[in-house]
Coordinates of N, CA and C in Angstrom, one line a residue:
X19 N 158.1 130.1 220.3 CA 157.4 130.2 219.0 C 156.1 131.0 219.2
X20 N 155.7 131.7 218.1 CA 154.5 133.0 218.5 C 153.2 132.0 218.1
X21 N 152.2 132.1 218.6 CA 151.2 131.6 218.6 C 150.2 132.6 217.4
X22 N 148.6 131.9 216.8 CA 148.1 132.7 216.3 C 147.5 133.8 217.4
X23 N 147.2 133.0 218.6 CA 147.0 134.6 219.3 C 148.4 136.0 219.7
X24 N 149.1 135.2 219.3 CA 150.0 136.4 219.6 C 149.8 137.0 218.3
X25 N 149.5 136.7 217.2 CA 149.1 137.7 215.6 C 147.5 137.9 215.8
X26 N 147.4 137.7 216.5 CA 145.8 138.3 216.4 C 146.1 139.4 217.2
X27 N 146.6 138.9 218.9 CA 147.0 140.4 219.4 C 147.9 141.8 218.8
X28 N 148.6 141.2 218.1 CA 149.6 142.4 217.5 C 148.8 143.1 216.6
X29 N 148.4 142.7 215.8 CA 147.2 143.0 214.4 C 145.9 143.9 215.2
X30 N 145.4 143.0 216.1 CA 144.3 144.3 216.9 C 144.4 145.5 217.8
X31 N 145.8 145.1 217.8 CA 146.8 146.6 218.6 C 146.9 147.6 217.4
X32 N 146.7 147.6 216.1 CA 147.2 148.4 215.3 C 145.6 149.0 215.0
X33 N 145.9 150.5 214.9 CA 144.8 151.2 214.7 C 143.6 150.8 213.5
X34 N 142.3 150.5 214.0 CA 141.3 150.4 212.6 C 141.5 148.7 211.9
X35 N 142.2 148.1 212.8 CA 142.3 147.0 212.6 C 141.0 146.2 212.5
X36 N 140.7 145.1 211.9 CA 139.6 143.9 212.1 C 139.8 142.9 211.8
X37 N 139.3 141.6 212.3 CA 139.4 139.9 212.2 C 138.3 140.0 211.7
X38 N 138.6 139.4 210.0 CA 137.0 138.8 209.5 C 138.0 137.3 208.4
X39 N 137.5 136.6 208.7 CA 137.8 134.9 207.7 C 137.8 135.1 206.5
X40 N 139.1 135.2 206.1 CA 139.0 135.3 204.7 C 137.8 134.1 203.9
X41 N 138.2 134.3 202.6 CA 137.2 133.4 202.2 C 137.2 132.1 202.2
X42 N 138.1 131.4 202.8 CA 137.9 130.3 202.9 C 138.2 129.8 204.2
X43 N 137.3 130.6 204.9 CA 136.9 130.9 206.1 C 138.2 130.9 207.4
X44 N 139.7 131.1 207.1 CA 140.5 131.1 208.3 C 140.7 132.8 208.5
X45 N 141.7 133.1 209.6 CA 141.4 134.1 210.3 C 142.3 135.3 209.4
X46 N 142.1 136.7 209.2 CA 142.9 137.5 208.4 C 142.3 138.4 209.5
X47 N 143.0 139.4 208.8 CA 143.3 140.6 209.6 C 143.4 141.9 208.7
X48 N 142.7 143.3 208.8 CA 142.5 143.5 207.6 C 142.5 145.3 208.2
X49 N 143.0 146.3 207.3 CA 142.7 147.8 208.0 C 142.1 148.1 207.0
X50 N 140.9 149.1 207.6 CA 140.0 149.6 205.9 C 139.9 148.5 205.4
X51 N 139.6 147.3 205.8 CA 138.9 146.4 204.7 C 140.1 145.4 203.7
X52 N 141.3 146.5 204.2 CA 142.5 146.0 202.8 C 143.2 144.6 204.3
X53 N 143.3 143.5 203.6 CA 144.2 142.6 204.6 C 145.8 142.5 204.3
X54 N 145.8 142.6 205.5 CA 147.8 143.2 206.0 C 148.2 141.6 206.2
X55 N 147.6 140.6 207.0 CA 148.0 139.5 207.5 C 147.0 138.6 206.9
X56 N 147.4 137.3 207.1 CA 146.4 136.1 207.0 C 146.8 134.4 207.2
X57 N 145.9 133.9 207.7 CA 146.7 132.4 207.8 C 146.8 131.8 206.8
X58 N 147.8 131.3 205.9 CA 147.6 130.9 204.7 C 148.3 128.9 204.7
X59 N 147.4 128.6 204.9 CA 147.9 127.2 204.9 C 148.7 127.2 203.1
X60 N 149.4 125.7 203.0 CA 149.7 125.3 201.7 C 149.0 124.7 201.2
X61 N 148.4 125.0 199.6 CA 147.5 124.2 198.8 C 148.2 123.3 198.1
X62 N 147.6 123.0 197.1 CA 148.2 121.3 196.3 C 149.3 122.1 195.6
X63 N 149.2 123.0 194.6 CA 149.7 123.9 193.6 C 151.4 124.2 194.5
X64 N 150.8 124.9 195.8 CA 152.1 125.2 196.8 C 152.8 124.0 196.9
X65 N 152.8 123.2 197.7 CA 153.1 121.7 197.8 C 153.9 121.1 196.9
X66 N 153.2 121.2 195.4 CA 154.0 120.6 194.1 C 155.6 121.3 194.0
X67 N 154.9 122.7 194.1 CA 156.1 123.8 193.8 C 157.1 124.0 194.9
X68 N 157.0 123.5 195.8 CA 157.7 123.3 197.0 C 158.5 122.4 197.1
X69 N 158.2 120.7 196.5 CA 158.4 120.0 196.7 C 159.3 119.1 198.0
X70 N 160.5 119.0 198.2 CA 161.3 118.4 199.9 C 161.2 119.8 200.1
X71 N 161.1 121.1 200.1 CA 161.1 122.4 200.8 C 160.6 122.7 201.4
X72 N 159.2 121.8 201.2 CA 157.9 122.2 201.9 C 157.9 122.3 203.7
X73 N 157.7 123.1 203.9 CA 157.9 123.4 205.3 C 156.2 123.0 206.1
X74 N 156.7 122.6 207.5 CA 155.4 121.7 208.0 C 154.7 122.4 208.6
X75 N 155.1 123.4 209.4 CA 154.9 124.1 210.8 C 153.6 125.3 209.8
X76 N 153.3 126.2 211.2 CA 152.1 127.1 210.2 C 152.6 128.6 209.8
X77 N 152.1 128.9 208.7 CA 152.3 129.8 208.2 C 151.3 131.5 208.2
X78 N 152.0 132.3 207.9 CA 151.0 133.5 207.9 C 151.6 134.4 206.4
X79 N 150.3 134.6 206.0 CA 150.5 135.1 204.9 C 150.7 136.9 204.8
X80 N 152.1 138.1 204.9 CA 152.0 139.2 205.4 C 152.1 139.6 203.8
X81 N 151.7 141.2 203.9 CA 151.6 141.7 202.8 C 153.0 142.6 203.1
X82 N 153.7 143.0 202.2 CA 154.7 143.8 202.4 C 154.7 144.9 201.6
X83 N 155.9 146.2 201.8 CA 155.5 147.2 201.0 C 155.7 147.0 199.5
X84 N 156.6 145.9 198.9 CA 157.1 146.2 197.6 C 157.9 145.3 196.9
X85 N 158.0 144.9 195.8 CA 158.5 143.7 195.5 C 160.1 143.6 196.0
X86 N 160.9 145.0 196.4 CA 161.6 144.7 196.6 C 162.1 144.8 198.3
X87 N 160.9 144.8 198.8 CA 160.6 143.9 200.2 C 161.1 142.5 200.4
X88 N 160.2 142.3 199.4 CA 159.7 141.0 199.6 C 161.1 140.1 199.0
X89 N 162.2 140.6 198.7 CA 163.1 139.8 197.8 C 164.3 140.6 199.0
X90 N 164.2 141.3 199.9 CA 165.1 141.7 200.8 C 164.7 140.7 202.1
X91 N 163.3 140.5 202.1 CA 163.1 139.5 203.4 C 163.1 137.7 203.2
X92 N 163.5 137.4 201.8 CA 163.8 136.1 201.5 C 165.1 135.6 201.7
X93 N 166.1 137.1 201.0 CA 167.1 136.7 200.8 C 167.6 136.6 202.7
X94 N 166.9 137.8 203.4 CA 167.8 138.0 204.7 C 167.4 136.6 205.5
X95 N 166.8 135.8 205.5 CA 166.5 134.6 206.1 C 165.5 133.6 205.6
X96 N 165.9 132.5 204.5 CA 164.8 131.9 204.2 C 164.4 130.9 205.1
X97 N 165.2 130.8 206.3 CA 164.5 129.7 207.2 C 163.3 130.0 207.5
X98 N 163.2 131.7 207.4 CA 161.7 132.3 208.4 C 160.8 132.6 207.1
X99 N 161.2 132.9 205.8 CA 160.2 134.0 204.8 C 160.6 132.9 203.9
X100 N 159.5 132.7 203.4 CA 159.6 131.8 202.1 C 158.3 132.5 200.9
X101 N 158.2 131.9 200.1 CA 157.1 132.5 199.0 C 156.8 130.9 198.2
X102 N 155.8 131.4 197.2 CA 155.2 130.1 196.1 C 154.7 130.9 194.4
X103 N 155.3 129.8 193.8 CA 154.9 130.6 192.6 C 153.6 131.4 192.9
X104 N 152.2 131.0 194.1 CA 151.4 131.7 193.8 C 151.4 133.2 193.8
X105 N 152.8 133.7 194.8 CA 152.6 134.6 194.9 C 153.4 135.9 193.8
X106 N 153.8 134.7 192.9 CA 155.1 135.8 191.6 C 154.5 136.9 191.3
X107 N 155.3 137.9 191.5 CA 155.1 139.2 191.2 C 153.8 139.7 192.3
X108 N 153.9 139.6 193.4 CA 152.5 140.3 194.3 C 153.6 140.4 195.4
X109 N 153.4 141.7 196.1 CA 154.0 142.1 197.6 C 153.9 141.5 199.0
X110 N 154.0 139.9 198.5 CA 153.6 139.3 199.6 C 154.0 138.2 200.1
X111 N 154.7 137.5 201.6 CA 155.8 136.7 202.0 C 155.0 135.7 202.5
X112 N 155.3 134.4 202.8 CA 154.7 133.6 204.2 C 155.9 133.4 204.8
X113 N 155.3 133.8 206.3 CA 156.3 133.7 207.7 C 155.9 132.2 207.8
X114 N 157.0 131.6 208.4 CA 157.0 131.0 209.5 C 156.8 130.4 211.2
X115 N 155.9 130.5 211.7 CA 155.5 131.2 213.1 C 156.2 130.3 213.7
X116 N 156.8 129.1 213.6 CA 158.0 128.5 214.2 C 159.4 128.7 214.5
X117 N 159.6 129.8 213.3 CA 161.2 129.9 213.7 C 161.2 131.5 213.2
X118 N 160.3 132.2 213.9 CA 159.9 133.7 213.8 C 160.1 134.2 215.2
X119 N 160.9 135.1 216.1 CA 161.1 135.4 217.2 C 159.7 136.7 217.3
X120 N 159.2 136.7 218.5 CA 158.3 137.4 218.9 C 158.3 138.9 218.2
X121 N 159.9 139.5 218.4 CA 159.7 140.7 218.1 C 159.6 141.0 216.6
X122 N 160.5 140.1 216.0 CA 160.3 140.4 214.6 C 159.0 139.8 214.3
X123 N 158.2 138.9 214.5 CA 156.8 138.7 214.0 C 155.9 140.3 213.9
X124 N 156.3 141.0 215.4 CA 155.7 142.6 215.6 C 156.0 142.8 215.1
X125 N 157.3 143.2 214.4 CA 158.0 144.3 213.2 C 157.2 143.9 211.7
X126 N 157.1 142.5 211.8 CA 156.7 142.3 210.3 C 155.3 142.6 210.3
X127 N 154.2 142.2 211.3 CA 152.9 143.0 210.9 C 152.9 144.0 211.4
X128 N 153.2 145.1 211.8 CA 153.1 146.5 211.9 C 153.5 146.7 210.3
X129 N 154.6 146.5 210.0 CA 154.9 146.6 208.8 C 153.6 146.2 207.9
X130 N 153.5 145.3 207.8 CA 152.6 144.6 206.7 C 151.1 145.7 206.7
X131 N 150.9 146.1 208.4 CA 149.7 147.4 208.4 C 150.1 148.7 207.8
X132 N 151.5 149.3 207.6 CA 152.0 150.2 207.2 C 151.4 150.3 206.2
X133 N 151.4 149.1 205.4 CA 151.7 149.2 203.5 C 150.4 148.9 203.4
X134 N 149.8 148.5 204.1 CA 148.3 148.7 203.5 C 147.3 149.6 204.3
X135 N 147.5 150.1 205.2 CA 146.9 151.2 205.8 C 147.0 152.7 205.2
X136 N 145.9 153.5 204.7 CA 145.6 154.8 204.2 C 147.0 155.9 204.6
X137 N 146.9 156.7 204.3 CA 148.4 157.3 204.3 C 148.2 158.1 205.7
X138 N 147.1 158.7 205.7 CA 147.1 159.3 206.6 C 146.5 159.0 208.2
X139 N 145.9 157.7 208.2 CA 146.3 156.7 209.5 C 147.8 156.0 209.5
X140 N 148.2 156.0 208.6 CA 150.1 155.6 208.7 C 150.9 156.7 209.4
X141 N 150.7 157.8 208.9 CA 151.7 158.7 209.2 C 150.8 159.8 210.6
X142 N 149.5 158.9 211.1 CA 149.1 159.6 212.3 C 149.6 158.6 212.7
X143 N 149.5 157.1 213.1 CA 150.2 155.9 214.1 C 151.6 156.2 214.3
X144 N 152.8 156.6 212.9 CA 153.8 156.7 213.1 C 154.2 157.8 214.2
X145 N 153.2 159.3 214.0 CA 153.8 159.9 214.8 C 153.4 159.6 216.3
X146 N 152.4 159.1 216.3 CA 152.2 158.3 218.0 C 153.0 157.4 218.7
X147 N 153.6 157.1 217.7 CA 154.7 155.9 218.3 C 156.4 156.5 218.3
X148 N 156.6 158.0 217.8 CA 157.5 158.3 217.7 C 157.7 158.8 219.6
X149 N 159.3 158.5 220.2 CA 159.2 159.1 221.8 C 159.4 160.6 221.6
X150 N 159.0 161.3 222.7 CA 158.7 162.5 222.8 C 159.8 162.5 223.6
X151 N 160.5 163.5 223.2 CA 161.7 164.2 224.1 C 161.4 165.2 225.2
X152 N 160.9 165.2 226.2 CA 160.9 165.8 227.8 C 161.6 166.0 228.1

């Protein structure tokens, strides 16, 4: 199971990245200021609308590229991606960090830095990470 330091490390590995507490003061993760990740406990509102679904373990709140992201990573596993009315109509999932394997946790915040990172630090990270044929 990934730990929040393993999402702090993945998140600070991505270019222009920063840890500042969201506002009610847990840890987020943010490029340019815009946040990609975040710890998002369940509120009362979540809870009601959850009701026996409510999942126990902790959650991270990732931003994705598009609503129809966000309705391809529910459908492909809701054990791991779940959502709450809070988030109807916004580009954005809570993981699971319980039954989220290491690599796809990295796939999903790189991702989540993609869609919110400026275009032209996206498409300078992408070509750094593309392998160079020697």
């Amino acid at each position: 199971m990934p730990s929040w330091e393993d999402v702090r490390r993945i998140a600070l590995a991505l270019p222009e990245t920063t840890e500042r507490p969201s506002y009610d003061g847990l840890p987020a993760w943010r490029v340019r200021d815009k946040p990609f990740v975040w710890e998002r406990p369940l509120r009362r509102a979540d809870l009601d609308a959850l009701g026996d679904a409510t999942p126990d373990g902790p959650l991270l709140g990732v931003r994705v590229a598009d609503l129809g992201v966000k309705e391809a990573l529910l459908a492909d596993d809701p054990s791991v991606y779940l959502t709450t009315p809070h988030f109807d109509g916004y580009p954005a999932v809570l993981v699971r960090l319980d039954r989220i394997s290491l690599s796809e946790l990295t796939e999903v915040v790189t991702e989540a830095w993609y869609a919110r990172a400026p275009k032209r630090l996206a498409a300078a990270h992408r070509a750094d990470q593309e392998p160079t044929n020697a």
